mmCIF file of C-alpha atoms in Angstrom:
data_model
loop_
_atom_site.group_PDB
_atom_site.id
_atom_site.type_symbol
_atom_site.label_atom_id
_atom_site.label_comp_id
_atom_site.label_asym_id
_atom_site.label_seq_id
_atom_site.Cartn_x
_atom_site.Cartn_y
_atom_site.Cartn_z
ATOM 1 C CA UNK V 1 -6.154 -39.625 27.852
ATOM 2 C CA UNK V 2 -8.784 -41.370 25.538
ATOM 3 C CA UNK V 3 -8.409 -40.723 21.342
ATOM 4 C CA UNK V 4 -11.022 -38.578 21.331
ATOM 5 C CA UNK V 5 -9.553 -36.639 24.038
ATOM 6 C CA UNK V 6 -6.343 -36.460 22.555
ATOM 7 C CA UNK V 7 -7.236 -35.991 18.468
ATOM 8 C CA UNK V 8 -8.995 -32.758 19.835
ATOM 9 C CA UNK V 9 -6.071 -32.148 21.186
ATOM 10 C CA UNK V 10 -4.407 -32.394 19.083
ATOM 11 C CA UNK V 11 -6.396 -30.502 16.944
ATOM 12 C CA UNK V 12 -6.555 -27.608 18.736
ATOM 13 C CA UNK V 13 -2.855 -27.565 18.968
ATOM 14 C CA UNK V 14 -2.737 -28.013 15.007
ATOM 15 C CA UNK V 15 -5.113 -25.234 14.585
ATOM 16 C CA UNK V 16 -2.838 -22.592 16.317
ATOM 17 C CA UNK V 17 -0.064 -23.509 14.851
ATOM 18 C CA UNK V 18 -1.663 -23.382 11.497
ATOM 19 C CA UNK V 19 -3.393 -19.758 12.482
ATOM 20 C CA UNK V 20 0.769 -18.758 12.966
ATOM 21 C CA UNK V 21 0.406 -18.887 17.351
ATOM 22 C CA UNK V 22 2.471 -19.882 19.500
ATOM 23 C CA UNK V 23 0.964 -22.728 21.113
ATOM 24 C CA UNK V 24 3.264 -23.244 24.903
ATOM 25 C CA UNK V 25 3.056 -26.330 26.514
ATOM 26 C CA UNK V 26 -0.069 -28.736 26.525
ATOM 27 C CA UNK V 27 -1.050 -28.766 30.436
ATOM 28 C CA UNK V 28 -1.729 -33.026 31.167
ATOM 29 C CA UNK V 29 -3.603 -31.983 34.764
ATOM 30 C CA UNK V 30 -7.335 -33.530 33.859
ATOM 31 C CA UNK V 31 -8.698 -31.902 36.973
ATOM 32 C CA UNK V 32 -8.690 -28.286 35.829
ATOM 33 C CA UNK V 33 -11.680 -26.514 34.552
ATOM 34 C CA UNK V 34 -10.105 -23.389 33.378
ATOM 35 C CA UNK V 35 -10.422 -22.837 30.152
ATOM 36 C CA UNK V 36 -7.056 -21.924 27.832
ATOM 37 C CA UNK V 37 -6.931 -17.859 26.695
ATOM 38 C CA UNK V 38 -6.355 -17.602 23.033
ATOM 39 C CA UNK V 39 -5.662 -15.123 20.965
ATOM 40 C CA UNK V 40 -9.413 -14.158 18.603
ATOM 41 C CA UNK V 41 -7.324 -14.202 15.592
ATOM 42 C CA UNK V 42 -10.425 -11.779 14.821
ATOM 43 C CA UNK V 43 -9.080 -8.874 16.652
ATOM 44 C CA UNK V 44 -5.422 -9.272 15.339
ATOM 45 C CA UNK V 45 -6.836 -8.845 11.820
ATOM 46 C CA UNK V 46 -9.639 -5.813 12.431
ATOM 47 C CA UNK V 47 -6.927 -3.043 12.868
ATOM 48 C CA UNK V 48 -5.702 -3.742 8.939
ATOM 49 C CA UNK V 49 -7.633 -2.164 5.588
ATOM 50 C CA UNK V 50 -10.164 -4.482 4.172
ATOM 51 C CA UNK V 51 -8.219 -5.824 1.499
ATOM 52 C CA UNK V 52 -11.128 -5.801 -0.718
ATOM 53 C CA UNK V 53 -10.946 -1.623 -0.610
ATOM 54 C CA UNK V 54 -7.741 -1.897 -1.503
ATOM 55 C CA UNK V 55 -8.384 -4.524 -4.286
ATOM 56 C CA UNK V 56 -11.571 -3.803 -5.568
ATOM 57 C CA UNK V 57 -10.937 -4.595 -9.257
ATOM 58 C CA UNK V 58 -8.710 -8.204 -7.750
ATOM 59 C CA UNK V 59 -5.122 -7.741 -9.130
ATOM 60 C CA UNK V 60 -3.859 -7.990 -12.503
ATOM 61 C CA UNK V 61 -1.742 -9.965 -13.935
ATOM 62 C CA UNK V 62 1.824 -9.564 -14.111
ATOM 63 C CA UNK V 63 2.810 -7.517 -11.034
ATOM 64 C CA UNK V 64 6.000 -6.037 -10.478
ATOM 65 C CA UNK V 65 7.834 -5.971 -7.276
ATOM 66 C CA UNK V 66 11.250 -3.925 -5.495
ATOM 67 C CA UNK V 67 12.493 -4.198 -1.920
ATOM 68 C CA UNK V 68 12.549 -1.005 -0.479
ATOM 69 C CA UNK V 69 14.977 0.714 1.531
ATOM 70 C CA UNK V 70 14.126 2.586 4.903
ATOM 71 C CA UNK V 71 13.729 5.704 2.845
ATOM 72 C CA UNK V 72 11.436 4.245 0.343
ATOM 73 C CA UNK V 73 9.398 3.199 3.045
ATOM 74 C CA UNK V 74 9.681 7.053 4.922
ATOM 75 C CA UNK V 75 8.084 7.324 1.414
ATOM 76 C CA UNK V 76 4.999 5.022 1.403
ATOM 77 C CA UNK V 77 3.883 6.392 4.856
ATOM 78 C CA UNK V 78 4.651 10.469 4.352
ATOM 79 C CA UNK V 79 2.424 9.142 1.493
ATOM 80 C CA UNK V 80 -0.158 7.999 3.798
ATOM 81 C CA UNK V 81 0.163 10.112 6.322
ATOM 82 C CA UNK V 82 -0.683 12.429 2.659
ATOM 83 C CA UNK V 83 -3.963 10.185 1.823
ATOM 84 C CA UNK V 84 -4.928 10.210 6.064
ATOM 85 C CA UNK V 85 -4.429 14.695 5.480
ATOM 86 C CA UNK V 86 -6.431 15.356 3.118
ATOM 87 C CA UNK V 87 -8.845 12.241 4.039
ATOM 88 C CA UNK V 88 -9.420 9.748 1.650
ATOM 89 C CA UNK V 89 -9.043 6.544 2.694
ATOM 90 C CA UNK V 90 -6.699 3.297 1.432
ATOM 91 C CA UNK V 91 -7.411 3.094 -1.621
ATOM 92 C CA UNK V 92 -6.513 6.616 -2.361
ATOM 93 C CA UNK V 93 -2.835 5.860 -0.847
ATOM 94 C CA UNK V 94 -2.720 2.745 -3.639
ATOM 95 C CA UNK V 95 -3.748 4.571 -6.642
ATOM 96 C CA UNK V 96 -0.758 7.139 -5.194
ATOM 97 C CA UNK V 97 1.645 4.468 -4.142
ATOM 98 C CA UNK V 98 1.044 2.728 -6.678
ATOM 99 C CA UNK V 99 1.706 5.733 -8.898
ATOM 100 C CA UNK V 100 4.488 6.726 -7.034
ATOM 101 C CA UNK V 101 6.079 3.416 -7.290
ATOM 102 C CA UNK V 102 5.790 3.355 -11.286
ATOM 103 C CA UNK V 103 7.173 6.900 -11.898
ATOM 104 C CA UNK V 104 10.611 6.714 -8.526
ATOM 105 C CA UNK V 105 10.269 3.294 -7.047
ATOM 106 C CA UNK V 106 8.904 5.728 -4.380
ATOM 107 C CA UNK V 107 12.610 7.764 -4.588
ATOM 108 C CA UNK V 108 12.404 11.271 -3.993
ATOM 109 C CA UNK V 109 14.349 12.304 -7.363
ATOM 110 C CA UNK V 110 15.533 16.033 -7.891
ATOM 111 C CA UNK V 111 16.302 16.561 -11.713
ATOM 112 C CA UNK V 112 18.687 13.197 -13.635
ATOM 113 C CA UNK V 113 19.894 16.030 -15.706
ATOM 114 C CA UNK V 114 20.726 13.740 -19.506
ATOM 115 C CA UNK V 115 17.395 11.105 -18.037
ATOM 116 C CA UNK V 116 15.349 13.714 -16.481
ATOM 117 C CA UNK V 117 12.145 13.606 -19.015
ATOM 118 C CA UNK V 118 11.772 17.037 -19.623
ATOM 119 C CA UNK V 119 11.625 18.564 -15.527
ATOM 120 C CA UNK V 120 10.057 15.784 -13.995
ATOM 121 C CA UNK V 121 11.128 15.274 -10.302
ATOM 122 C CA UNK V 122 9.995 14.111 -6.946
ATOM 123 C CA UNK V 123 8.351 10.564 -6.093
ATOM 124 C CA UNK V 124 5.182 10.998 -8.856
ATOM 125 C CA UNK V 125 7.815 12.852 -11.580
ATOM 126 C CA UNK V 126 5.871 15.924 -11.513
ATOM 127 C CA UNK V 127 6.575 19.032 -13.241
ATOM 128 C CA UNK V 128 7.097 22.667 -12.048
ATOM 129 C CA UNK V 129 5.983 23.504 -15.743
ATOM 130 C CA UNK V 130 3.204 22.344 -15.379
ATOM 131 C CA UNK V 131 2.115 23.709 -12.479
ATOM 132 C CA UNK V 132 2.350 21.011 -10.234
ATOM 133 C CA UNK V 133 5.091 23.435 -8.156
ATOM 134 C CA UNK V 134 7.863 25.078 -7.312
ATOM 135 C CA UNK V 135 10.692 22.906 -6.883
ATOM 136 C CA UNK V 136 11.346 22.796 -3.636
ATOM 137 C CA UNK V 137 7.611 22.106 -3.422
ATOM 138 C CA UNK V 138 7.061 18.579 -5.264
ATOM 139 C CA UNK V 139 10.380 17.177 -4.456
ATOM 140 C CA UNK V 140 8.163 17.329 -0.395
ATOM 141 C CA UNK V 141 6.784 14.054 -0.469
ATOM 142 C CA UNK V 142 3.680 15.858 1.218
ATOM 143 C CA UNK V 143 3.238 18.532 -1.014
ATOM 144 C CA UNK V 144 3.089 16.271 -4.322
ATOM 145 C CA UNK V 145 1.374 13.695 -2.097
ATOM 146 C CA UNK V 146 -1.390 16.422 -1.467
ATOM 147 C CA UNK V 147 -0.489 17.482 -5.625
ATOM 148 C CA UNK V 148 -1.886 14.296 -6.277
ATOM 149 C CA UNK V 149 -4.549 14.079 -4.037
ATOM 150 C CA UNK V 150 -6.059 16.486 -5.113
ATOM 151 C CA UNK V 151 -6.210 16.101 -9.015
ATOM 152 C CA UNK V 152 -7.329 12.194 -8.271
ATOM 153 C CA UNK V 153 -10.505 13.684 -6.702
ATOM 154 C CA UNK V 154 -11.339 15.873 -9.219
ATOM 155 C CA UNK V 155 -11.402 13.019 -11.480
ATOM 156 C CA UNK V 156 -15.506 11.208 -11.566
ATOM 157 C CA UNK V 157 -15.858 7.694 -10.457
ATOM 158 C CA UNK V 158 -11.728 7.837 -9.699
ATOM 159 C CA UNK V 159 -13.064 5.034 -6.682
ATOM 160 C CA UNK V 160 -14.480 2.954 -9.395
ATOM 161 C CA UNK V 161 -12.044 2.595 -12.257
ATOM 162 C CA UNK V 162 -9.223 0.017 -12.702
ATOM 163 C CA UNK V 163 -6.669 1.885 -10.670
ATOM 164 C CA UNK V 164 -4.044 2.289 -13.749
ATOM 165 C CA UNK V 165 -7.024 4.044 -15.339
ATOM 166 C CA UNK V 166 -7.063 6.790 -12.747
ATOM 167 C CA UNK V 167 -3.506 6.897 -12.000
ATOM 168 C CA UNK V 168 -3.052 8.121 -15.657
ATOM 169 C CA UNK V 169 -6.065 10.350 -15.557
ATOM 170 C CA UNK V 170 -4.070 11.985 -12.933
ATOM 171 C CA UNK V 171 -0.525 12.054 -14.642
ATOM 172 C CA UNK V 172 -0.940 11.962 -18.500
ATOM 173 C CA UNK V 173 1.320 9.168 -19.232
ATOM 174 C CA UNK V 174 3.453 7.958 -22.428
ATOM 175 C CA UNK V 175 2.547 4.589 -20.620
ATOM 176 C CA UNK V 176 -0.516 4.944 -19.231
ATOM 177 C CA UNK V 177 -0.725 1.076 -18.726
ATOM 178 C CA UNK V 178 2.387 1.084 -16.417
ATOM 179 C CA UNK V 179 0.046 2.076 -13.383
ATOM 180 C CA UNK V 180 -1.572 -1.435 -12.598
ATOM 181 C CA UNK V 181 1.961 -3.933 -12.491
ATOM 182 C CA UNK V 182 2.569 -2.057 -8.953
ATOM 183 C CA UNK V 183 -1.034 -2.516 -7.425
ATOM 184 C CA UNK V 184 -0.755 -5.761 -5.548
ATOM 185 C CA UNK V 185 2.469 -4.665 -3.276
ATOM 186 C CA UNK V 186 0.797 -0.776 -3.316
ATOM 187 C CA UNK V 187 -1.828 -2.477 -1.258
ATOM 188 C CA UNK V 188 0.198 -5.306 0.400
ATOM 189 C CA UNK V 189 2.392 -1.536 1.641
ATOM 190 C CA UNK V 190 -1.085 -0.099 2.758
ATOM 191 C CA UNK V 191 -2.283 -2.968 4.659
ATOM 192 C CA UNK V 192 0.930 -2.828 6.501
ATOM 193 C CA UNK V 193 1.331 0.551 7.187
ATOM 194 C CA UNK V 194 -1.838 2.459 7.719
ATOM 195 C CA UNK V 195 -2.589 1.911 10.746
ATOM 196 C CA UNK V 196 1.532 2.691 11.440
#
């Protein structure tokens, strides 16, 4: 085998391995003219949401992360499904998930007794006394997400705002900047589950 052909084969094998594709055994026969089938990388990634739409302002510093259990992942999927039902895009799902990460770590919380913030409950810590719905409604992930998104739609220019500003306008939190710390994980979760 000549040096140029050997370098070409090694280069292709290296690129294939670097792209995360499984490289099969090399065909050492020099008589075959059939092209080796490959998996187009663009087709695999085309199903994923565009990262620039998920994080249009980049990633704020000091990001937090929490490992999710099956229930929390189920709540992520419920938020994404409700976002689609509301006719809103992936960015709305990122804002919703980041908000729920800050408010409840994606746990559908009931009343916490003395540890409760007034009568806040559910994924978004919405309050029945503030008109978000009944306890049964705001502890339903679909209902609470749709209620959050309805309020988000009423925020002029929310699509162009930094995530923490859009979330704060809806939530009116005592800690308005805390939503930003969840933006990367929220974007990762939307990228992972938007098409599942």
